PDB file of C-alpha atoms in Angstrom:
ATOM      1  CA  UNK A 240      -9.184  -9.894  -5.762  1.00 64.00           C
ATOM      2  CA  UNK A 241     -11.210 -10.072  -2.388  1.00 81.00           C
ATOM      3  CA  UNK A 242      -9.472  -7.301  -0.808  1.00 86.00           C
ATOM      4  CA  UNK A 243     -11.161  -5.569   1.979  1.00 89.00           C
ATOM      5  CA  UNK A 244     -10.201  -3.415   4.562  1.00 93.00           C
ATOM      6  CA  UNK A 245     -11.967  -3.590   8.122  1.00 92.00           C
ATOM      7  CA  UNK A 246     -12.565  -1.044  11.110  1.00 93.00           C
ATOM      8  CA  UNK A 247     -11.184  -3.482  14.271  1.00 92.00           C
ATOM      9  CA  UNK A 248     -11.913  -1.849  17.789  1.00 90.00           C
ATOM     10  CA  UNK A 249      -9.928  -1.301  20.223  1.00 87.00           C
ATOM     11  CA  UNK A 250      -9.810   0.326  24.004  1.00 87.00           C
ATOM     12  CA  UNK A 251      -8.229   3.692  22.626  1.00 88.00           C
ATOM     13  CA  UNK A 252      -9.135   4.034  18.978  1.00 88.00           C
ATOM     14  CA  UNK A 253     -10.368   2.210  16.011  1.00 92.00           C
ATOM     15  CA  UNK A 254      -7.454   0.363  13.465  1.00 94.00           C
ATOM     16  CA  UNK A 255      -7.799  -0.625  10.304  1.00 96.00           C
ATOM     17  CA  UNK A 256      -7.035  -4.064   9.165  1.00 93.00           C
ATOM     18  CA  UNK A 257      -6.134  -4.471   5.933  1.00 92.00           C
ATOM     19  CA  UNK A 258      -6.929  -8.592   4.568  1.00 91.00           C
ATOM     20  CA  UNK A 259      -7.096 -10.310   1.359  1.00 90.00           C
ATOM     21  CA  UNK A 260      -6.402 -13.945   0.540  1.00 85.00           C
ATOM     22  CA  UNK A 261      -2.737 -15.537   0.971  1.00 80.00           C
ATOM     23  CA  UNK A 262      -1.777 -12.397   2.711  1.00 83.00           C
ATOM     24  CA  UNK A 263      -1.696 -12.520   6.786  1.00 81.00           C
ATOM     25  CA  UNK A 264      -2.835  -9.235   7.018  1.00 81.00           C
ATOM     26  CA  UNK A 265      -1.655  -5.526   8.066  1.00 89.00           C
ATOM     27  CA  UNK A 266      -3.265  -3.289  10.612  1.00 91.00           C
ATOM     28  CA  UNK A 267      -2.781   0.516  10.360  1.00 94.00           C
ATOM     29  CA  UNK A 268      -3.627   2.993  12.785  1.00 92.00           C
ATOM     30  CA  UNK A 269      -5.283   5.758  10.367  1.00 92.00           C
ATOM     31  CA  UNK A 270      -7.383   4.683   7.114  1.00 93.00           C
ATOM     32  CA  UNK A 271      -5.486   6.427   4.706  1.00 94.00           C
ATOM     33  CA  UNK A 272      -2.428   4.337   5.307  1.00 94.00           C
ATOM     34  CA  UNK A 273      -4.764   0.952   4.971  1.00 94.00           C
ATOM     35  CA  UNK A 274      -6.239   2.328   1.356  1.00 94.00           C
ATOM     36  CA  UNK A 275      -2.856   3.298   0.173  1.00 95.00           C
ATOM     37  CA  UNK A 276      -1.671  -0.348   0.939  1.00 93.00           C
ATOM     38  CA  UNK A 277      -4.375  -1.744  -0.264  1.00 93.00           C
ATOM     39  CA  UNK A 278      -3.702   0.516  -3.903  1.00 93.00           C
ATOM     40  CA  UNK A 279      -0.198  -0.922  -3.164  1.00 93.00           C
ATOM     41  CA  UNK A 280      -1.485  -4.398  -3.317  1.00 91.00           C
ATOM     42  CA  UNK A 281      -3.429  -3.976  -6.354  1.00 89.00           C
ATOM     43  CA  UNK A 282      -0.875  -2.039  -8.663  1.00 90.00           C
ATOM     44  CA  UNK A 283       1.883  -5.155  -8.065  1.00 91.00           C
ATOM     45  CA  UNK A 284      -0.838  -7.710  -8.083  1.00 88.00           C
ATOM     46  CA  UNK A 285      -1.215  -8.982  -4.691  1.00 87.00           C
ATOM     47  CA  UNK A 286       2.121  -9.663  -2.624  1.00 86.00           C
ATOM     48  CA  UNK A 287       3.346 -11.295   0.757  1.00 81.00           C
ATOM     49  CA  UNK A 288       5.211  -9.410   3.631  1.00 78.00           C
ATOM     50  CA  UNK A 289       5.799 -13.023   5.232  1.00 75.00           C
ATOM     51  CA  UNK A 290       9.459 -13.816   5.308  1.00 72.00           C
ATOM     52  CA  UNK A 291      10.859 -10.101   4.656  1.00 74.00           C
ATOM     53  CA  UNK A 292      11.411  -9.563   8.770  1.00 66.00           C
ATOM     54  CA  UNK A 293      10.597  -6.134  10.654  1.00 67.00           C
ATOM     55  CA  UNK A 294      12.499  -3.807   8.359  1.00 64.00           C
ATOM     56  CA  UNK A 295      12.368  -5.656   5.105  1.00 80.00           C
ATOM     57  CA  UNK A 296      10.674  -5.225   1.981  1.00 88.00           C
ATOM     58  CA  UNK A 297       8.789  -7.464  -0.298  1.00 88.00           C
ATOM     59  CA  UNK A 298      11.125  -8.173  -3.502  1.00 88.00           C
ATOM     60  CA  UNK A 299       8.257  -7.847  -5.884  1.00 91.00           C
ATOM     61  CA  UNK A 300       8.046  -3.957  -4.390  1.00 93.00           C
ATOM     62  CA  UNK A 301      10.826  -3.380  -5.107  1.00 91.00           C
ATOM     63  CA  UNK A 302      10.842  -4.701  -8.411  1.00 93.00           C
ATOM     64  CA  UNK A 303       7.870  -2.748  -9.114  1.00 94.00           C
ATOM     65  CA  UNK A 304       9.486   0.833  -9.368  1.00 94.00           C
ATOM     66  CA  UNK A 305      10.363   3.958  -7.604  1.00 96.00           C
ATOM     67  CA  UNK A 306       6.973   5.400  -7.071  1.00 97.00           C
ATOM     68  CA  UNK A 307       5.651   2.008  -5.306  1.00 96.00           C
ATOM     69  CA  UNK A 308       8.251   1.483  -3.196  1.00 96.00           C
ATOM     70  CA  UNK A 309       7.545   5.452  -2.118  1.00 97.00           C
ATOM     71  CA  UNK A 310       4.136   4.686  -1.229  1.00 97.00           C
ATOM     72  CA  UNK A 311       5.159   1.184   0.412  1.00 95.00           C
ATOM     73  CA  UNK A 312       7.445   2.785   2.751  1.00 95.00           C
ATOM     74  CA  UNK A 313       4.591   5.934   3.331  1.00 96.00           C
ATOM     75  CA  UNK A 314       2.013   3.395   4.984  1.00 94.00           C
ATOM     76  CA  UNK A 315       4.906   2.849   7.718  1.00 90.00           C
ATOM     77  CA  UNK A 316       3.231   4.924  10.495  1.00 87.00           C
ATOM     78  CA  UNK A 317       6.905   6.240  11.576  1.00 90.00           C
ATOM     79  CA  UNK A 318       7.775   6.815   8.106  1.00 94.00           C
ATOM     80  CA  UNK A 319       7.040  10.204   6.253  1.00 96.00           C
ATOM     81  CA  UNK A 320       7.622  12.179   3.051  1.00 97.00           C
ATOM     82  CA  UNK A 321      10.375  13.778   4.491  1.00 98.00           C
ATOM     83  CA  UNK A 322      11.913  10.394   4.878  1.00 97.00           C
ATOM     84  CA  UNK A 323      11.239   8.684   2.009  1.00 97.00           C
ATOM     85  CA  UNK A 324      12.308  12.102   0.014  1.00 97.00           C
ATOM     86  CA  UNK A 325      15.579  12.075   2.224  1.00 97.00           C
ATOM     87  CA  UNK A 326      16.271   8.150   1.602  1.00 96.00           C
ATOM     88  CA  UNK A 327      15.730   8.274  -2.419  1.00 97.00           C
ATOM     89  CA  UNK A 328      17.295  11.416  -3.028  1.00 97.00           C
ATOM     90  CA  UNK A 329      13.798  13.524  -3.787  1.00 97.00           C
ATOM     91  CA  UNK A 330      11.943  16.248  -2.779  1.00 98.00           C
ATOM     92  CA  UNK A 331       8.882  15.087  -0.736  1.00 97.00           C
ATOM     93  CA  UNK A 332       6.476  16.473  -2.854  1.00 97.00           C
ATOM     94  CA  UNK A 333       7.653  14.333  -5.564  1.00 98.00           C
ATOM     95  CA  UNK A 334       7.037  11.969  -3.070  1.00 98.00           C
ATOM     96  CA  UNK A 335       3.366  12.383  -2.717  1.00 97.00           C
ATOM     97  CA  UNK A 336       3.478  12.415  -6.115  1.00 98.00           C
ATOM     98  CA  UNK A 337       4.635   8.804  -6.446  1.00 98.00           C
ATOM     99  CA  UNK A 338       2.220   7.762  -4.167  1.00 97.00           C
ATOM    100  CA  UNK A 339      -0.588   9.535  -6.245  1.00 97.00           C
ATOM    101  CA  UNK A 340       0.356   7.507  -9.039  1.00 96.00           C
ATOM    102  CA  UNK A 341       0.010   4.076  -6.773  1.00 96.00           C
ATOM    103  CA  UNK A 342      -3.527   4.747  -6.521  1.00 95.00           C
ATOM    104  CA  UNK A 343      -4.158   6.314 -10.142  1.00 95.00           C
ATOM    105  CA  UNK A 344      -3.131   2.889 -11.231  1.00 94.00           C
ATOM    106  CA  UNK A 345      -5.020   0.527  -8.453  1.00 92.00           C
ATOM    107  CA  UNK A 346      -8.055   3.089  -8.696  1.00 92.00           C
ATOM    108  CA  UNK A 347      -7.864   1.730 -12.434  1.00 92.00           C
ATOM    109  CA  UNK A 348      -7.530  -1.917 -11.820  1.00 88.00           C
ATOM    110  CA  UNK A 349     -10.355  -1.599  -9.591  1.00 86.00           C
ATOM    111  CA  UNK A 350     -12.270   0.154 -12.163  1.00 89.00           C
ATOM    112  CA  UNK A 351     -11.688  -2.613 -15.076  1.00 87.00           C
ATOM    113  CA  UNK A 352     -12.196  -5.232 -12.837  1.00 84.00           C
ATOM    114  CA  UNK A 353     -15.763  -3.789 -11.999  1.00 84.00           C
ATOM    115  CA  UNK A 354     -16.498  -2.936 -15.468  1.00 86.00           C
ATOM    116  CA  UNK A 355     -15.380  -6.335 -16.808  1.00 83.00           C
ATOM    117  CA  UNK A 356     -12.576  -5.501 -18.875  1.00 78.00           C
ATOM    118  CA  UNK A 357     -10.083  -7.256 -16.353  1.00 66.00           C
ATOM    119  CA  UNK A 358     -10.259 -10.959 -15.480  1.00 60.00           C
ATOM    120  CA  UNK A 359      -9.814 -11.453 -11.890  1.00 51.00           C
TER     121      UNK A 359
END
Protein backbone atom coordinates (compact mmCIF):
# COMPACT_ATOMS: atom_id res chain seq x y z
CA UNK A 1 0.00 0.00 0.00
CA UNK A 2 3.12 2.40 0.19
CA UNK A 3 2.45 3.55 3.57
CA UNK A 4 5.26 4.96 5.50
CA UNK A 5 5.61 6.94 8.36
CA UNK A 6 8.56 9.59 8.66
CA UNK A 7 10.54 11.30 11.65
CA UNK A 8 10.19 15.32 10.39
CA UNK A 9 12.38 17.73 12.62
CA UNK A 10 11.55 20.40 14.15
CA UNK A 11 13.07 23.33 16.61
CA UNK A 12 11.49 21.61 19.82
CA UNK A 13 10.97 17.94 19.07
CA UNK A 14 10.76 15.43 16.37
CA UNK A 15 6.91 14.67 14.66
CA UNK A 16 5.91 12.03 12.89
CA UNK A 17 4.37 12.30 9.54
CA UNK A 18 2.27 9.83 8.58
CA UNK A 19 2.00 9.59 4.18
CA UNK A 20 0.74 7.18 1.76
CA UNK A 21 -0.63 7.78 -1.73
CA UNK A 22 -4.02 9.86 -2.33
CA UNK A 23 -3.87 10.79 1.26
CA UNK A 24 -2.41 14.49 2.13
CA UNK A 25 -0.90 13.33 5.05
CA UNK A 26 -1.15 13.54 9.07
CA UNK A 27 1.56 14.61 11.44
CA UNK A 28 1.46 13.40 15.08
CA UNK A 29 3.44 14.54 17.82
CA UNK A 30 4.37 11.00 19.50
CA UNK A 31 4.93 7.72 17.25
CA UNK A 32 2.48 5.67 18.74
CA UNK A 33 -0.34 7.85 17.58
CA UNK A 34 1.28 7.80 13.78
CA UNK A 35 1.42 3.66 13.90
CA UNK A 36 -2.02 3.43 15.28
CA UNK A 37 -3.24 5.61 12.27
CA UNK A 38 -1.38 4.06 10.07
CA UNK A 39 -3.11 0.35 11.49
CA UNK A 40 -6.21 2.60 11.07
CA UNK A 41 -5.50 3.08 7.47
CA UNK A 42 -4.82 -0.40 6.72
CA UNK A 43 -7.81 -2.20 8.56
CA UNK A 44 -10.48 0.18 6.36
CA UNK A 45 -8.29 0.04 3.34
CA UNK A 46 -6.80 3.33 2.86
CA UNK A 47 -9.16 6.49 3.44
CA UNK A 48 -9.19 10.41 2.96
CA UNK A 49 -9.59 13.03 5.84
CA UNK A 50 -9.94 15.74 2.93
CA UNK A 51 -13.36 17.26 2.99
CA UNK A 52 -14.46 16.02 6.66
CA UNK A 53 -13.34 19.72 8.27
CA UNK A 54 -11.48 20.10 11.78
CA UNK A 55 -13.83 17.98 13.86
CA UNK A 56 -15.16 15.59 11.30
CA UNK A 57 -14.74 12.10 10.60
CA UNK A 58 -14.14 10.11 7.53
CA UNK A 59 -17.58 8.24 6.60
CA UNK A 60 -15.81 5.06 5.72
CA UNK A 61 -14.60 5.15 9.71
CA UNK A 62 -17.36 5.26 10.69
CA UNK A 63 -18.78 2.71 8.66
CA UNK A 64 -16.09 0.51 9.69
CA UNK A 65 -17.25 -0.26 13.38
CA UNK A 66 -17.02 0.66 16.94
CA UNK A 67 -13.54 -0.42 17.70
CA UNK A 68 -12.05 1.74 14.61
CA UNK A 69 -13.70 4.65 15.19
CA UNK A 70 -12.18 4.18 19.05
CA UNK A 71 -8.80 4.08 17.79
CA UNK A 72 -9.53 6.94 15.09
CA UNK A 73 -10.55 9.31 17.66
CA UNK A 74 -7.34 7.93 20.15
CA UNK A 75 -4.65 9.32 17.58
CA UNK A 76 -6.33 12.89 18.34
CA UNK A 77 -3.49 14.19 20.60
CA UNK A 78 -6.30 15.98 22.91
CA UNK A 79 -8.35 12.99 22.82
CA UNK A 80 -7.99 10.07 25.42
CA UNK A 81 -9.50 6.80 26.66
CA UNK A 82 -11.30 8.52 29.12
CA UNK A 83 -12.96 10.40 26.34
CA UNK A 84 -13.63 8.13 23.89
CA UNK A 85 -14.97 5.67 26.89
CA UNK A 86 -17.13 8.74 28.10
CA UNK A 87 -18.46 9.59 24.39
CA UNK A 88 -19.48 5.78 23.43
CA UNK A 89 -20.78 4.81 26.61
CA UNK A 90 -17.61 2.33 27.66
CA UNK A 91 -15.21 1.80 30.07
CA UNK A 92 -11.76 2.96 28.79
CA UNK A 93 -10.19 -0.15 29.07
CA UNK A 94 -12.55 -1.54 26.66
CA UNK A 95 -11.32 1.20 24.88
CA UNK A 96 -7.76 0.18 24.55
CA UNK A 97 -9.15 -2.83 23.80
CA UNK A 98 -10.76 -1.66 20.55
CA UNK A 99 -7.80 -0.11 19.58
CA UNK A 100 -5.81 -3.43 20.15
CA UNK A 101 -7.97 -5.01 17.78
CA UNK A 102 -7.19 -2.06 14.99
CA UNK A 103 -3.77 -3.21 14.91
CA UNK A 104 -4.39 -7.13 15.40
CA UNK A 105 -6.14 -6.73 12.12
CA UNK A 106 -3.63 -4.16 10.13
CA UNK A 107 -0.64 -6.16 11.84
CA UNK A 108 -2.39 -9.03 9.70
CA UNK A 109 -2.89 -7.27 6.47
CA UNK A 110 0.59 -6.31 6.68
CA UNK A 111 1.57 -9.77 7.31
CA UNK A 112 -0.39 -11.35 4.13
CA UNK A 113 0.62 -8.73 2.07
CA UNK A 114 4.38 -9.60 2.86
CA UNK A 115 3.84 -13.20 2.68
CA UNK A 116 1.91 -13.00 -0.61
CA UNK A 117 -1.35 -14.17 0.30
CA UNK A 118 -2.89 -10.56 -0.22
CA UNK A 119 -2.83 -8.72 -3.55
CA UNK A 120 -1.93 -5.22 -3.07
Amino acid sequence: MDVRIVEVEREDSPAYRFEAPAHEGETFVNPEDAELYADIYFDVNGFEEVGTGERGVPPVIIQAGRDTLAAYFLTHDTIDEHWVGSFMGVQPGKVLRYASRVQDRAGDIRERVRTGEFDR
